[in-house]
Amino acid sequence: NNAQRRASRVASRIHGTALRPRLVVHISNLHINAQLIDDDKGVTLVAASSVGKKLNSNMTDKAVEVGKDIAIKAKKAKITQVVFDRSSRKYHGRIKALAEAARAEGLEF
């Protein structure tokens, strides 16, 4: 599958640490999830999702909200720098909206 091949190619170059965790984005048909993962320990440090929120908007707006949310939670956890893992998706549309919203809230990558 082409998407799996692209995802593994991106994952081979990206590794999250405690000081600079990996920001993983997953987009389904209805929701958007983002996590900050420390690959050395194999743990999720911070997570944000559009699940359970009363967002009656399009997916790009949901991505912006999740991007802001993950950046705010990262600040509380004293995380300022991350490595962006776009998985098999292009840096475009929803992925780009989430990333730019996180950057606007102070997350560096």
PDB file of C-alpha atoms in Angstrom:
ATOM      1  CA  ASN A   1       0.000   0.000   0.000  1.00  0.00           C
ATOM      2  CA  ASN A   2       1.393   3.419  -0.942  1.00  0.00           C
ATOM      3  CA  ALA A   3       0.234   5.112   2.260  1.00  0.00           C
ATOM      4  CA  GLN A   4       1.972   2.501   4.421  1.00  0.00           C
ATOM      5  CA  ARG A   5       5.155   2.899   2.412  1.00  0.00           C
ATOM      6  CA  ARG A   6       5.071   6.697   2.820  1.00  0.00           C
ATOM      7  CA  ALA A   7       4.338   6.390   6.545  1.00  0.00           C
ATOM      8  CA  SER A   8       7.261   4.039   7.129  1.00  0.00           C
ATOM      9  CA  ARG A   9       9.564   6.313   5.117  1.00  0.00           C
ATOM     10  CA  VAL A  10       8.631   9.294   7.308  1.00  0.00           C
ATOM     11  CA  ALA A  11       8.824   7.234  10.522  1.00  0.00           C
ATOM     12  CA  SER A  12      12.323   5.990   9.689  1.00  0.00           C
ATOM     13  CA  ARG A  13      13.634   9.568   9.865  1.00  0.00           C
ATOM     14  CA  ILE A  14      11.666  10.786  12.894  1.00  0.00           C
ATOM     15  CA  HIS A  15      12.305   9.867  16.508  1.00  0.00           C
ATOM     16  CA  GLY A  16      10.870  11.604  19.564  1.00  0.00           C
ATOM     17  CA  THR A  17      12.723  12.065  22.852  1.00  0.00           C
ATOM     18  CA  ALA A  18      11.697  13.417  26.238  1.00  0.00           C
ATOM     19  CA  LEU A  19      13.160  16.840  25.402  1.00  0.00           C
ATOM     20  CA  ARG A  20      11.769  16.897  21.859  1.00  0.00           C
ATOM     21  CA  PRO A  21       8.799  14.504  21.531  1.00  0.00           C
ATOM     22  CA  ARG A  22       7.159  13.433  18.290  1.00  0.00           C
ATOM     23  CA  LEU A  23       3.881  15.171  17.405  1.00  0.00           C
ATOM     24  CA  VAL A  24       1.741  12.503  15.732  1.00  0.00           C
ATOM     25  CA  VAL A  25      -1.481  13.439  13.936  1.00  0.00           C
ATOM     26  CA  HIS A  26      -4.241  10.971  13.083  1.00  0.00           C
ATOM     27  CA  ILE A  27      -7.240  12.032  11.011  1.00  0.00           C
ATOM     28  CA  SER A  28     -10.325   9.863  10.630  1.00  0.00           C
ATOM     29  CA  ASN A  29     -13.492  10.671   8.723  1.00  0.00           C
ATOM     30  CA  LEU A  30     -15.031  12.506  11.699  1.00  0.00           C
ATOM     31  CA  HIS A  31     -12.276  13.316  14.189  1.00  0.00           C
ATOM     32  CA  ILE A  32      -8.694  14.474  14.603  1.00  0.00           C
ATOM     33  CA  ASN A  33      -6.256  13.229  17.244  1.00  0.00           C
ATOM     34  CA  ALA A  34      -2.791  14.513  18.128  1.00  0.00           C
ATOM     35  CA  GLN A  35      -0.263  13.070  20.567  1.00  0.00           C
ATOM     36  CA  LEU A  36       3.190  13.966  21.825  1.00  0.00           C
ATOM     37  CA  ILE A  37       5.164  10.727  22.131  1.00  0.00           C
ATOM     38  CA  ASP A  38       8.516   9.963  23.762  1.00  0.00           C
ATOM     39  CA  ASP A  39       9.824   7.115  21.581  1.00  0.00           C
ATOM     40  CA  ASP A  40      12.705   6.325  23.956  1.00  0.00           C
ATOM     41  CA  LYS A  41      10.282   5.260  26.692  1.00  0.00           C
ATOM     42  CA  GLY A  42       7.337   4.453  24.431  1.00  0.00           C
ATOM     43  CA  VAL A  43       4.899   6.703  26.286  1.00  0.00           C
ATOM     44  CA  THR A  44       2.412   9.391  25.335  1.00  0.00           C
ATOM     45  CA  LEU A  45       3.206  12.628  27.150  1.00  0.00           C
ATOM     46  CA  VAL A  46       0.281  14.786  25.977  1.00  0.00           C
ATOM     47  CA  ALA A  47      -2.799  14.071  23.866  1.00  0.00           C
ATOM     48  CA  ALA A  48      -5.586  16.160  22.319  1.00  0.00           C
ATOM     49  CA  SER A  49      -8.617  15.157  20.305  1.00  0.00           C
ATOM     50  CA  SER A  50     -11.782  16.504  18.736  1.00  0.00           C
ATOM     51  CA  VAL A  51     -13.748  13.550  20.165  1.00  0.00           C
ATOM     52  CA  GLY A  52     -16.343  14.625  22.711  1.00  0.00           C
ATOM     53  CA  LYS A  53     -16.112  18.318  21.915  1.00  0.00           C
ATOM     54  CA  LYS A  54     -19.128  20.204  20.652  1.00  0.00           C
ATOM     55  CA  LEU A  55     -17.547  21.349  17.402  1.00  0.00           C
ATOM     56  CA  ASN A  56     -20.146  21.713  14.667  1.00  0.00           C
ATOM     57  CA  SER A  57     -17.684  22.771  12.024  1.00  0.00           C
ATOM     58  CA  ASN A  58     -15.638  21.405   9.169  1.00  0.00           C
ATOM     59  CA  MET A  59     -12.566  19.218   9.611  1.00  0.00           C
ATOM     60  CA  THR A  60     -10.107  22.061   9.020  1.00  0.00           C
ATOM     61  CA  ASP A  61     -11.631  24.020  11.913  1.00  0.00           C
ATOM     62  CA  LYS A  62     -11.431  20.902  14.084  1.00  0.00           C
ATOM     63  CA  ALA A  63      -7.747  20.583  13.142  1.00  0.00           C
ATOM     64  CA  VAL A  64      -7.108  24.171  14.212  1.00  0.00           C
ATOM     65  CA  GLU A  65      -8.798  23.568  17.588  1.00  0.00           C
ATOM     66  CA  VAL A  66      -6.825  20.359  18.201  1.00  0.00           C
ATOM     67  CA  GLY A  67      -3.604  22.156  17.217  1.00  0.00           C
ATOM     68  CA  LYS A  68      -4.269  24.926  19.735  1.00  0.00           C
ATOM     69  CA  ASP A  69      -5.250  22.394  22.405  1.00  0.00           C
ATOM     70  CA  ILE A  70      -2.129  20.240  21.990  1.00  0.00           C
ATOM     71  CA  ALA A  71       0.123  23.321  22.134  1.00  0.00           C
ATOM     72  CA  ILE A  72      -1.527  24.598  25.328  1.00  0.00           C
ATOM     73  CA  LYS A  73      -1.243  21.170  26.985  1.00  0.00           C
ATOM     74  CA  ALA A  74       2.394  20.923  25.863  1.00  0.00           C
ATOM     75  CA  LYS A  75       3.159  24.287  27.486  1.00  0.00           C
ATOM     76  CA  LYS A  76       1.688  23.032  30.767  1.00  0.00           C
ATOM     77  CA  ALA A  77       3.929  19.959  30.494  1.00  0.00           C
ATOM     78  CA  LYS A  78       6.916  22.289  29.851  1.00  0.00           C
ATOM     79  CA  ILE A  79       7.402  21.071  26.271  1.00  0.00           C
ATOM     80  CA  THR A  80       8.344  23.751  23.757  1.00  0.00           C
ATOM     81  CA  GLN A  81       9.983  21.845  20.881  1.00  0.00           C
ATOM     82  CA  VAL A  82       8.586  18.857  18.985  1.00  0.00           C
ATOM     83  CA  VAL A  83       9.270  16.792  15.873  1.00  0.00           C
ATOM     84  CA  PHE A  84       6.293  16.801  13.497  1.00  0.00           C
ATOM     85  CA  ASP A  85       5.168  13.366  12.243  1.00  0.00           C
ATOM     86  CA  ARG A  86       2.713  13.805   9.384  1.00  0.00           C
ATOM     87  CA  SER A  87       2.600  10.013   8.817  1.00  0.00           C
ATOM     88  CA  SER A  88       1.488   9.212   5.263  1.00  0.00           C
ATOM     89  CA  ARG A  89      -0.164  12.571   4.607  1.00  0.00           C
ATOM     90  CA  LYS A  90       1.093  15.585   2.713  1.00  0.00           C
ATOM     91  CA  TYR A  91       1.773  18.816   4.597  1.00  0.00           C
ATOM     92  CA  HIS A  92      -1.409  20.315   3.231  1.00  0.00           C
ATOM     93  CA  GLY A  93      -4.980  21.130   4.285  1.00  0.00           C
ATOM     94  CA  ARG A  94      -5.889  19.740   7.697  1.00  0.00           C
ATOM     95  CA  ILE A  95      -2.349  18.710   8.605  1.00  0.00           C
ATOM     96  CA  LYS A  96      -1.062  22.181   7.733  1.00  0.00           C
ATOM     97  CA  ALA A  97      -3.917  23.867   9.643  1.00  0.00           C
ATOM     98  CA  LEU A  98      -3.145  21.840  12.784  1.00  0.00           C
ATOM     99  CA  ALA A  99       0.587  22.554  12.534  1.00  0.00           C
ATOM    100  CA  GLU A 100       0.157  26.286  12.004  1.00  0.00           C
ATOM    101  CA  ALA A 101      -2.292  26.545  14.920  1.00  0.00           C
ATOM    102  CA  ALA A 102       0.183  24.737  17.184  1.00  0.00           C
ATOM    103  CA  ARG A 103       2.970  27.057  16.058  1.00  0.00           C
ATOM    104  CA  ALA A 104       0.792  30.096  16.708  1.00  0.00           C
ATOM    105  CA  GLU A 105       0.329  28.922  20.311  1.00  0.00           C
ATOM    106  CA  GLY A 106       4.101  28.709  20.795  1.00  0.00           C
ATOM    107  CA  LEU A 107       5.070  25.143  19.865  1.00  0.00           C
ATOM    108  CA  GLU A 108       8.344  25.035  17.899  1.00  0.00           C
ATOM    109  CA  PHE A 109       9.018  22.622  15.034  1.00  0.00           C
TER     110      PHE A 109
END
